[in-house]
Each structure stands twice: as structure tokens, then as C-alpha cells.
Amino acid sequence: MDLSLSTRTEGDRTIVEVGGEIDVYTAPRLREQLVDLVADGKYHLVVDMERVDFLDSTGLGVLVGGLKRVRAHDGSLRLVCTQERILKIFRITGLTKVFPIHASVDEAVGATE
Amino acid sequence: MATVELRFSALPAHVRTARLVAAAVARRSGVDEGVLDEVRLAVGEACSRAVHLHRRHCPDRPVLVTLVDDTDAFRVAVTDEAPAEPGGGEGFGALTDVADLVDAEAVPPGVGLAVIAGLVDDVSVEPGRDSGLVVRMTWPTT
């Protein structure tokens, strides 16, 4: 399944809903989306990964890159994910310590620093 | 012992092809359904790593994936032909500090191997015949 991307705004948060596979082939599109949002002044991002079927280290790299970009503007990047197979990759790489991971978009939107 | 060999041009799109083929052969070999996601991810990581290195060093050379349905195991070997990168720091121990990752512009090349090591119990990395590495991964079958 290919990558699908859509964005919407809730207050000062921008929600990026990602679906399909984030891998070495599709990751550049997600990178571009995050770069564009930050260039647009959107510094508080919530990446909803509930519809992601596959994520590899290339995808992790893009998320880390996004985190760096928003942090440069005192922003935040929160993830929404409850899928065990995706969470496992964050745990293996230790990135659970880097990204706040929430069980729902509402929880992520309501979270404060 | 049945073997499937896949030789593909070093294009990111074909990493997905390799994942699909690996999962299909693993299923046919009798790898537990619950482990197929792991096979897909590990083979994908090994192939992404190989494609990345080939595109940098030898874009015309194909990446080789060998899938073997052995008596009681499913064996995968992903072989690249890229020369060793000086100071590449690749290896299972490469990801020592998460802070390294956050400071890097992209995920360092060792992370793919670190993910494989975290996922697969039976894994080894050896030098290839002339250059490059062979990443070998084995899963039990029923």
C-alpha cells in the first residue's frame, strides 16, 4: 500500500494523518510534508500513525528530522500510535524516549509540554 | 531445500518488492504468521541499507537477496557489493545513544542493522566475497 497524507488544524496544532507504508521509497514525501508545514509556520505537529501499515528506519529518520525542525522553533512533534508492531520499532531504537507517543489524537492535541 | 533468489536494481521502490517476495516465501516455508511482520521489516531494513550504499558507490550493481526454505528454518541472505565506508561506524553497536540520532540530519547507516539486531534472534553480518557485506537472518519454521 502506498503512502497517504492529509493534514488538518485543531487550534495551534496541525495534525498529519499518515497511512500506508513509510519506507525508503515513500519517506521523502513525508519529509517534504513536514518541511512544508514548518516552512508555513506550523510548529506544533501531531503525526497520527494509526493507519500506518509499515514503518522502517528511513521513516524513523524522517520523524526525527521533523522533530529537529520544530524544536528549532520551540515547537513540538507528538505521535499517535497504538499499533504494537509500529511501537516495537520505536522501542528497539530507543526513540520512545525522544517522541511523546499518545493513544489518541485528542490526547495528543490536549497534551502540554 | 528450496531456494528463491532475487536480484534487483538498487532502487528504493524495489525494497518493497523484496519485502513482498520475502514474506511470501517465508509464509510458504512455514514461518509463523505472527513473525511475518518481523521478516518483512528485517529484510526491508537489510535491503534499504544495501540500496543506500549501492546508490552511493555502485548504482549499476544489483542487490542480491537469497531466500532458502531449509528443513527446519527459513534463511535469508542480503548481499551488497559496496566498498566499506571509512569510519562508517556500522554495526550492531552503532546506535549507542538516542541523542546521536536526534543530532543527525538523517538516521545513521547503523540504525538499520540495529533494528535488525533488535528484531531477529539469529542474525550475522559477514564480509562479502569481494566487497560489501552479507546480512544473514534465520527464522525457525514449523
PDB file of C-alpha atoms in Angstrom:
ATOM      1  CA  MET A   1       0.000   0.000   0.000  1.00  0.00           C
ATOM      2  CA  ASP A   2       1.290   3.435  -0.910  1.00  0.00           C
ATOM      3  CA  LEU A   3       1.661   6.355   1.446  1.00  0.00           C
ATOM      4  CA  SER A   4      -1.321   8.607   2.126  1.00  0.00           C
ATOM      5  CA  LEU A   5      -1.018  12.007   3.767  1.00  0.00           C
ATOM      6  CA  SER A   6      -3.586  14.536   4.908  1.00  0.00           C
ATOM      7  CA  THR A   7      -3.383  17.493   7.259  1.00  0.00           C
ATOM      8  CA  ARG A   8      -5.873  19.452   9.335  1.00  0.00           C
ATOM      9  CA  THR A   9      -5.663  22.056  12.056  1.00  0.00           C
ATOM     10  CA  GLU A  10      -7.036  21.981  15.590  1.00  0.00           C
ATOM     11  CA  GLY A  11      -6.229  25.189  17.451  1.00  0.00           C
ATOM     12  CA  ASP A  12      -2.473  25.729  17.225  1.00  0.00           C
ATOM     13  CA  ARG A  13      -1.870  22.046  16.454  1.00  0.00           C
ATOM     14  CA  THR A  14      -1.504  20.642  12.974  1.00  0.00           C
ATOM     15  CA  ILE A  15      -2.482  17.020  12.620  1.00  0.00           C
ATOM     16  CA  VAL A  16      -0.772  14.988   9.922  1.00  0.00           C
ATOM     17  CA  GLU A  17      -2.637  11.783   9.247  1.00  0.00           C
ATOM     18  CA  VAL A  18      -0.365   9.196   7.676  1.00  0.00           C
ATOM     19  CA  GLY A  19      -1.496   5.929   6.152  1.00  0.00           C
ATOM     20  CA  GLY A  20       0.127   3.032   4.305  1.00  0.00           C
ATOM     21  CA  GLU A  21       3.835   2.286   4.187  1.00  0.00           C
ATOM     22  CA  ILE A  22       6.609   4.626   5.308  1.00  0.00           C
ATOM     23  CA  ASP A  23       9.795   3.206   3.854  1.00  0.00           C
ATOM     24  CA  VAL A  24      12.844   4.163   1.820  1.00  0.00           C
ATOM     25  CA  TYR A  25      10.583   4.729  -1.213  1.00  0.00           C
ATOM     26  CA  THR A  26       7.818   6.834   0.364  1.00  0.00           C
ATOM     27  CA  ALA A  27       9.672   8.553   3.224  1.00  0.00           C
ATOM     28  CA  PRO A  28      10.797  11.503   1.032  1.00  0.00           C
ATOM     29  CA  ARG A  29       7.121  12.512   0.603  1.00  0.00           C
ATOM     30  CA  LEU A  30       6.557  12.555   4.345  1.00  0.00           C
ATOM     31  CA  ARG A  31       9.784  14.549   4.782  1.00  0.00           C
ATOM     32  CA  GLU A  32       8.587  17.070   2.219  1.00  0.00           C
ATOM     33  CA  GLN A  33       5.239  17.402   4.005  1.00  0.00           C
ATOM     34  CA  LEU A  34       6.887  18.064   7.378  1.00  0.00           C
ATOM     35  CA  VAL A  35       9.361  20.519   5.863  1.00  0.00           C
ATOM     36  CA  ASP A  36       6.500  22.404   4.149  1.00  0.00           C
ATOM     37  CA  LEU A  37       4.484  22.618   7.362  1.00  0.00           C
ATOM     38  CA  VAL A  38       7.402  24.043   9.307  1.00  0.00           C
ATOM     39  CA  ALA A  39       8.129  26.482   6.474  1.00  0.00           C
ATOM     40  CA  ASP A  40       4.471  27.533   6.791  1.00  0.00           C
ATOM     41  CA  GLY A  41       4.974  28.345  10.454  1.00  0.00           C
ATOM     42  CA  LYS A  42       3.291  25.185  11.790  1.00  0.00           C
ATOM     43  CA  TYR A  43       5.490  24.303  14.739  1.00  0.00           C
ATOM     44  CA  HIS A  44       3.194  22.071  16.800  1.00  0.00           C
ATOM     45  CA  LEU A  45       2.666  18.853  14.902  1.00  0.00           C
ATOM     46  CA  VAL A  46       0.741  15.711  15.765  1.00  0.00           C
ATOM     47  CA  VAL A  47       1.556  12.803  13.469  1.00  0.00           C
ATOM     48  CA  ASP A  48      -1.292  10.300  13.539  1.00  0.00           C
ATOM     49  CA  MET A  49       0.152   6.893  12.647  1.00  0.00           C
ATOM     50  CA  GLU A  50      -2.870   4.738  13.353  1.00  0.00           C
ATOM     51  CA  ARG A  51      -3.272   3.895   9.660  1.00  0.00           C
ATOM     52  CA  VAL A  52       0.378   3.156   9.029  1.00  0.00           C
ATOM     53  CA  ASP A  53       0.910  -0.446   7.927  1.00  0.00           C
ATOM     54  CA  PHE A  54       4.669  -0.409   7.796  1.00  0.00           C
ATOM     55  CA  LEU A  55       7.455   1.770   9.191  1.00  0.00           C
ATOM     56  CA  ASP A  56      11.200   1.265   8.846  1.00  0.00           C
ATOM     57  CA  SER A  57      14.293   3.148   9.964  1.00  0.00           C
ATOM     58  CA  THR A  58      14.079   5.509   6.978  1.00  0.00           C
ATOM     59  CA  GLY A  59      10.663   6.589   8.277  1.00  0.00           C
ATOM     60  CA  LEU A  60      12.088   6.993  11.763  1.00  0.00           C
ATOM     61  CA  GLY A  61      14.755   9.243  10.288  1.00  0.00           C
ATOM     62  CA  VAL A  62      12.131  11.486   8.715  1.00  0.00           C
ATOM     63  CA  LEU A  63      10.253  11.788  12.009  1.00  0.00           C
ATOM     64  CA  VAL A  64      13.486  12.608  13.834  1.00  0.00           C
ATOM     65  CA  GLY A  65      14.235  15.224  11.173  1.00  0.00           C
ATOM     66  CA  GLY A  66      10.766  16.706  11.701  1.00  0.00           C
ATOM     67  CA  LEU A  67      11.315  16.810  15.437  1.00  0.00           C
ATOM     68  CA  LYS A  68      14.563  18.693  14.962  1.00  0.00           C
ATOM     69  CA  ARG A  69      12.898  21.237  12.697  1.00  0.00           C
ATOM     70  CA  VAL A  70      10.016  22.028  15.060  1.00  0.00           C
ATOM     71  CA  ARG A  71      12.331  22.133  18.060  1.00  0.00           C
ATOM     72  CA  ALA A  72      14.364  24.805  16.305  1.00  0.00           C
ATOM     73  CA  HIS A  73      11.199  26.937  16.626  1.00  0.00           C
ATOM     74  CA  ASP A  74      10.360  25.809  20.170  1.00  0.00           C
ATOM     75  CA  GLY A  75       7.677  23.581  18.693  1.00  0.00           C
ATOM     76  CA  SER A  76       6.640  20.002  19.334  1.00  0.00           C
ATOM     77  CA  LEU A  77       6.098  16.798  17.416  1.00  0.00           C
ATOM     78  CA  ARG A  78       3.806  14.237  19.020  1.00  0.00           C
ATOM     79  CA  LEU A  79       2.932  10.834  17.666  1.00  0.00           C
ATOM     80  CA  VAL A  80      -0.335   8.941  17.881  1.00  0.00           C
ATOM     81  CA  CYS A  81       0.155   5.197  17.737  1.00  0.00           C
ATOM     82  CA  THR A  82      -1.343   2.174  19.453  1.00  0.00           C
ATOM     83  CA  GLN A  83      -0.195  -0.496  16.983  1.00  0.00           C
ATOM     84  CA  GLU A  84       2.191  -2.876  18.670  1.00  0.00           C
ATOM     85  CA  ARG A  85       4.180  -3.677  15.502  1.00  0.00           C
ATOM     86  CA  ILE A  86       4.898   0.020  14.948  1.00  0.00           C
ATOM     87  CA  LEU A  87       5.572   0.786  18.620  1.00  0.00           C
ATOM     88  CA  LYS A  88       8.093  -2.046  18.696  1.00  0.00           C
ATOM     89  CA  ILE A  89      10.347  -0.200  16.242  1.00  0.00           C
ATOM     90  CA  PHE A  90      10.325   2.901  18.434  1.00  0.00           C
ATOM     91  CA  ARG A  91      11.228   0.765  21.433  1.00  0.00           C
ATOM     92  CA  ILE A  92      14.058  -1.110  19.673  1.00  0.00           C
ATOM     93  CA  THR A  93      15.677   2.150  18.631  1.00  0.00           C
ATOM     94  CA  GLY A  94      15.106   3.879  21.970  1.00  0.00           C
ATOM     95  CA  LEU A  95      13.008   6.558  20.303  1.00  0.00           C
ATOM     96  CA  THR A  96      10.197   6.153  22.833  1.00  0.00           C
ATOM     97  CA  LYS A  97      12.410   8.407  24.956  1.00  0.00           C
ATOM     98  CA  VAL A  98      12.533  11.042  22.244  1.00  0.00           C
ATOM     99  CA  PHE A  99       8.933  11.201  20.986  1.00  0.00           C
ATOM    100  CA  PRO A 100       5.851  11.674  23.139  1.00  0.00           C
ATOM    101  CA  ILE A 101       3.578   8.832  21.942  1.00  0.00           C
ATOM    102  CA  HIS A 102      -0.153   9.131  22.565  1.00  0.00           C
ATOM    103  CA  ALA A 103      -3.075   6.727  22.337  1.00  0.00           C
ATOM    104  CA  SER A 104      -5.372   9.159  20.508  1.00  0.00           C
ATOM    105  CA  VAL A 105      -5.310  12.414  18.567  1.00  0.00           C
ATOM    106  CA  ASP A 106      -7.424  14.054  21.281  1.00  0.00           C
ATOM    107  CA  GLU A 107      -4.887  13.079  23.904  1.00  0.00           C
ATOM    108  CA  ALA A 108      -2.019  14.421  21.776  1.00  0.00           C
ATOM    109  CA  VAL A 109      -3.820  17.680  20.986  1.00  0.00           C
ATOM    110  CA  GLY A 110      -4.660  18.183  24.666  1.00  0.00           C
ATOM    111  CA  ALA A 111      -1.114  17.491  25.849  1.00  0.00           C
ATOM    112  CA  THR A 112       1.057  20.338  27.023  1.00  0.00           C
ATOM    113  CA  GLU A 113       4.812  20.488  27.272  1.00  0.00           C
TER     114      GLU A 113
ATOM    115  CA  MET B   1      15.903 -27.271   0.394  1.00  0.00           C
ATOM    116  CA  ALA B   2      14.156 -24.821  -1.938  1.00  0.00           C
ATOM    117  CA  THR B   3      15.720 -21.534  -2.919  1.00  0.00           C
ATOM    118  CA  VAL B   4      14.403 -18.269  -4.319  1.00  0.00           C
ATOM    119  CA  GLU B   5      16.906 -15.677  -5.492  1.00  0.00           C
ATOM    120  CA  LEU B   6      16.035 -12.086  -6.131  1.00  0.00           C
ATOM    121  CA  ARG B   7      18.471  -9.743  -7.832  1.00  0.00           C
ATOM    122  CA  PHE B   8      17.236  -6.188  -8.106  1.00  0.00           C
ATOM    123  CA  SER B   9      18.494  -2.801  -9.290  1.00  0.00           C
ATOM    124  CA  ALA B  10      19.352  -0.516  -6.399  1.00  0.00           C
ATOM    125  CA  LEU B  11      16.080   1.425  -6.484  1.00  0.00           C
ATOM    126  CA  PRO B  12      14.088   2.313  -3.348  1.00  0.00           C
ATOM    127  CA  ALA B  13      10.871   1.063  -4.984  1.00  0.00           C
ATOM    128  CA  HIS B  14      12.297  -2.440  -5.220  1.00  0.00           C
ATOM    129  CA  VAL B  15      12.919  -2.656  -1.498  1.00  0.00           C
ATOM    130  CA  ARG B  16       9.167  -3.103  -1.288  1.00  0.00           C
ATOM    131  CA  THR B  17       9.336  -5.800  -3.962  1.00  0.00           C
ATOM    132  CA  ALA B  18      11.953  -7.618  -1.890  1.00  0.00           C
ATOM    133  CA  ARG B  19       9.801  -7.354   1.255  1.00  0.00           C
ATOM    134  CA  LEU B  20       6.792  -8.811  -0.522  1.00  0.00           C
ATOM    135  CA  VAL B  21       8.765 -11.690  -2.001  1.00  0.00           C
ATOM    136  CA  ALA B  22      10.476 -12.437   1.327  1.00  0.00           C
ATOM    137  CA  ALA B  23       7.151 -12.513   3.179  1.00  0.00           C
ATOM    138  CA  ALA B  24       5.612 -14.774   0.541  1.00  0.00           C
ATOM    139  CA  VAL B  25       8.491 -17.261   0.651  1.00  0.00           C
ATOM    140  CA  ALA B  26       8.605 -17.130   4.466  1.00  0.00           C
ATOM    141  CA  ARG B  27       4.904 -17.941   4.655  1.00  0.00           C
ATOM    142  CA  ARG B  28       5.351 -20.800   2.234  1.00  0.00           C
ATOM    143  CA  SER B  29       8.321 -22.092   4.248  1.00  0.00           C
ATOM    144  CA  GLY B  30       6.180 -22.330   7.372  1.00  0.00           C
ATOM    145  CA  VAL B  31       7.319 -19.259   9.296  1.00  0.00           C
ATOM    146  CA  ASP B  32       4.711 -18.458  11.938  1.00  0.00           C
ATOM    147  CA  GLU B  33       2.144 -15.884  10.744  1.00  0.00           C
ATOM    148  CA  GLY B  34       2.864 -13.719  13.782  1.00  0.00           C
ATOM    149  CA  VAL B  35       6.513 -13.419  12.759  1.00  0.00           C
ATOM    150  CA  LEU B  36       5.931 -12.380   9.142  1.00  0.00           C
ATOM    151  CA  ASP B  37       5.873  -8.676  10.051  1.00  0.00           C
ATOM    152  CA  GLU B  38       9.292  -9.156  11.593  1.00  0.00           C
ATOM    153  CA  VAL B  39      10.579 -10.872   8.436  1.00  0.00           C
ATOM    154  CA  ARG B  40       9.194  -8.042   6.299  1.00  0.00           C
ATOM    155  CA  LEU B  41      10.791  -5.356   8.435  1.00  0.00           C
ATOM    156  CA  ALA B  42      14.165  -7.071   8.843  1.00  0.00           C
ATOM    157  CA  VAL B  43      14.517  -7.910   5.140  1.00  0.00           C
ATOM    158  CA  GLY B  44      13.371  -4.381   4.278  1.00  0.00           C
ATOM    159  CA  GLU B  45      15.984  -2.860   6.582  1.00  0.00           C
ATOM    160  CA  ALA B  46      18.761  -5.005   5.122  1.00  0.00           C
ATOM    161  CA  CYS B  47      17.680  -4.131   1.562  1.00  0.00           C
ATOM    162  CA  SER B  48      17.284  -0.389   2.335  1.00  0.00           C
ATOM    163  CA  ARG B  49      20.787  -0.371   3.710  1.00  0.00           C
ATOM    164  CA  ALA B  50      22.148  -2.169   0.617  1.00  0.00           C
ATOM    165  CA  VAL B  51      20.250   0.118  -1.802  1.00  0.00           C
ATOM    166  CA  HIS B  52      21.503   3.203   0.023  1.00  0.00           C
ATOM    167  CA  LEU B  53      25.127   2.046  -0.231  1.00  0.00           C
ATOM    168  CA  HIS B  54      24.833   0.876  -3.853  1.00  0.00           C
ATOM    169  CA  ARG B  55      23.318   4.177  -4.940  1.00  0.00           C
ATOM    170  CA  ARG B  56      26.271   5.944  -3.422  1.00  0.00           C
ATOM    171  CA  HIS B  57      29.049   3.638  -4.578  1.00  0.00           C
ATOM    172  CA  CYS B  58      27.924   1.295  -7.352  1.00  0.00           C
ATOM    173  CA  PRO B  59      24.467   2.255  -8.663  1.00  0.00           C
ATOM    174  CA  ASP B  60      24.705  -0.115 -11.632  1.00  0.00           C
ATOM    175  CA  ARG B  61      25.228  -3.194  -9.498  1.00  0.00           C
ATOM    176  CA  PRO B  62      22.208  -5.177  -8.308  1.00  0.00           C
ATOM    177  CA  VAL B  63      21.437  -6.167  -4.717  1.00  0.00           C
ATOM    178  CA  LEU B  64      21.093  -9.901  -4.130  1.00  0.00           C
ATOM    179  CA  VAL B  65      18.550 -11.490  -1.799  1.00  0.00           C
ATOM    180  CA  THR B  66      18.631 -15.244  -1.285  1.00  0.00           C
ATOM    181  CA  LEU B  67      15.677 -16.905   0.428  1.00  0.00           C
ATOM    182  CA  VAL B  68      16.088 -20.529   1.466  1.00  0.00           C
ATOM    183  CA  ASP B  69      13.404 -22.859   2.743  1.00  0.00           C
ATOM    184  CA  ASP B  70      15.558 -25.251   4.767  1.00  0.00           C
ATOM    185  CA  THR B  71      14.365 -28.285   6.691  1.00  0.00           C
ATOM    186  CA  ASP B  72      13.553 -26.518   9.916  1.00  0.00           C
ATOM    187  CA  ALA B  73      14.427 -22.918   9.153  1.00  0.00           C
ATOM    188  CA  PHE B  74      13.875 -20.047   6.754  1.00  0.00           C
ATOM    189  CA  ARG B  75      17.167 -18.420   5.858  1.00  0.00           C
ATOM    190  CA  VAL B  76      17.666 -15.040   4.232  1.00  0.00           C
ATOM    191  CA  ALA B  77      20.910 -13.513   2.973  1.00  0.00           C
ATOM    192  CA  VAL B  78      21.048  -9.937   1.704  1.00  0.00           C
ATOM    193  CA  THR B  79      24.303  -9.245  -0.140  1.00  0.00           C
ATOM    194  CA  ASP B  80      25.614  -5.855  -1.171  1.00  0.00           C
ATOM    195  CA  GLU B  81      28.743  -5.068  -3.168  1.00  0.00           C
ATOM    196  CA  ALA B  82      29.506  -1.618  -1.808  1.00  0.00           C
ATOM    197  CA  PRO B  83      33.017  -0.910  -0.552  1.00  0.00           C
ATOM    198  CA  ALA B  84      33.357  -0.412   3.189  1.00  0.00           C
ATOM    199  CA  GLU B  85      32.826   3.198   4.175  1.00  0.00           C
ATOM    200  CA  PRO B  86      35.817   4.551   6.068  1.00  0.00           C
ATOM    201  CA  GLY B  87      34.747   5.363   9.596  1.00  0.00           C
ATOM    202  CA  GLY B  88      31.214   4.276   8.715  1.00  0.00           C
ATOM    203  CA  GLY B  89      30.778   3.036  12.242  1.00  0.00           C
ATOM    204  CA  GLU B  90      28.308   0.447  11.063  1.00  0.00           C
ATOM    205  CA  GLY B  91      27.493  -2.429  13.307  1.00  0.00           C
ATOM    206  CA  PHE B  92      25.022  -3.632  15.821  1.00  0.00           C
ATOM    207  CA  GLY B  93      26.520  -1.386  18.470  1.00  0.00           C
ATOM    208  CA  ALA B  94      26.314   1.717  16.318  1.00  0.00           C
ATOM    209  CA  LEU B  95      23.206   3.057  17.997  1.00  0.00           C
ATOM    210  CA  THR B  96      24.628   3.730  21.398  1.00  0.00           C
ATOM    211  CA  ASP B  97      22.816   6.886  22.301  1.00  0.00           C
ATOM    212  CA  VAL B  98      19.461   8.135  21.142  1.00  0.00           C
ATOM    213  CA  ALA B  99      20.901  11.626  21.276  1.00  0.00           C
ATOM    214  CA  ASP B 100      23.140  10.640  18.343  1.00  0.00           C
ATOM    215  CA  LEU B 101      20.047  10.079  16.292  1.00  0.00           C
ATOM    216  CA  VAL B 102      18.421  13.368  17.187  1.00  0.00           C
ATOM    217  CA  ASP B 103      21.592  15.242  16.344  1.00  0.00           C
ATOM    218  CA  ALA B 104      21.946  13.581  12.976  1.00  0.00           C
ATOM    219  CA  GLU B 105      20.291  15.018   9.882  1.00  0.00           C
ATOM    220  CA  ALA B 106      19.291  11.511   8.804  1.00  0.00           C
ATOM    221  CA  VAL B 107      19.301   8.164  10.516  1.00  0.00           C
ATOM    222  CA  PRO B 108      22.900   6.899  10.540  1.00  0.00           C
ATOM    223  CA  PRO B 109      23.527   3.751   8.463  1.00  0.00           C
ATOM    224  CA  GLY B 110      23.990   1.591  11.549  1.00  0.00           C
ATOM    225  CA  VAL B 111      20.394   2.079  12.648  1.00  0.00           C
ATOM    226  CA  GLY B 112      19.051  -0.342  10.042  1.00  0.00           C
ATOM    227  CA  LEU B 113      21.371  -3.024  11.401  1.00  0.00           C
ATOM    228  CA  ALA B 114      20.448  -2.082  14.964  1.00  0.00           C
ATOM    229  CA  VAL B 115      16.765  -2.581  14.124  1.00  0.00           C
ATOM    230  CA  ILE B 116      17.564  -5.972  12.585  1.00  0.00           C
ATOM    231  CA  ALA B 117      19.562  -6.983  15.667  1.00  0.00           C
ATOM    232  CA  GLY B 118      16.684  -5.917  17.885  1.00  0.00           C
ATOM    233  CA  LEU B 119      14.170  -7.895  15.865  1.00  0.00           C
ATOM    234  CA  VAL B 120      15.917 -11.075  14.831  1.00  0.00           C
ATOM    235  CA  ASP B 121      17.414 -13.556  17.287  1.00  0.00           C
ATOM    236  CA  ASP B 122      19.544 -15.372  14.751  1.00  0.00           C
ATOM    237  CA  VAL B 123      21.470 -12.829  12.692  1.00  0.00           C
ATOM    238  CA  SER B 124      25.035 -12.389  11.495  1.00  0.00           C
ATOM    239  CA  VAL B 125      26.912  -9.908   9.332  1.00  0.00           C
ATOM    240  CA  GLU B 126      29.932 -11.073   7.351  1.00  0.00           C
ATOM    241  CA  PRO B 127      32.178  -9.532   4.721  1.00  0.00           C
ATOM    242  CA  GLY B 128      31.115 -10.405   1.164  1.00  0.00           C
ATOM    243  CA  ARG B 129      33.340 -12.306  -1.254  1.00  0.00           C
ATOM    244  CA  ASP B 130      34.932  -9.266  -2.889  1.00  0.00           C
ATOM    245  CA  SER B 131      33.402  -6.290  -1.137  1.00  0.00           C
ATOM    246  CA  GLY B 132      30.296  -5.351   0.794  1.00  0.00           C
ATOM    247  CA  LEU B 133      28.502  -7.287   3.498  1.00  0.00           C
ATOM    248  CA  VAL B 134      26.220 -10.273   3.723  1.00  0.00           C
ATOM    249  CA  VAL B 135      23.440  -9.902   6.292  1.00  0.00           C
ATOM    250  CA  ARG B 136      22.178 -13.383   7.221  1.00  0.00           C
ATOM    251  CA  MET B 137      18.951 -13.862   9.132  1.00  0.00           C
ATOM    252  CA  THR B 138      17.295 -17.102  10.136  1.00  0.00           C
ATOM    253  CA  TRP B 139      13.832 -17.857  11.484  1.00  0.00           C
ATOM    254  CA  PRO B 140      12.542 -21.212  12.687  1.00  0.00           C
ATOM    255  CA  THR B 141       9.768 -22.889  10.707  1.00  0.00           C
ATOM    256  CA  THR B 142       7.081 -25.322  11.767  1.00  0.00           C
TER     257      THR B 142
END
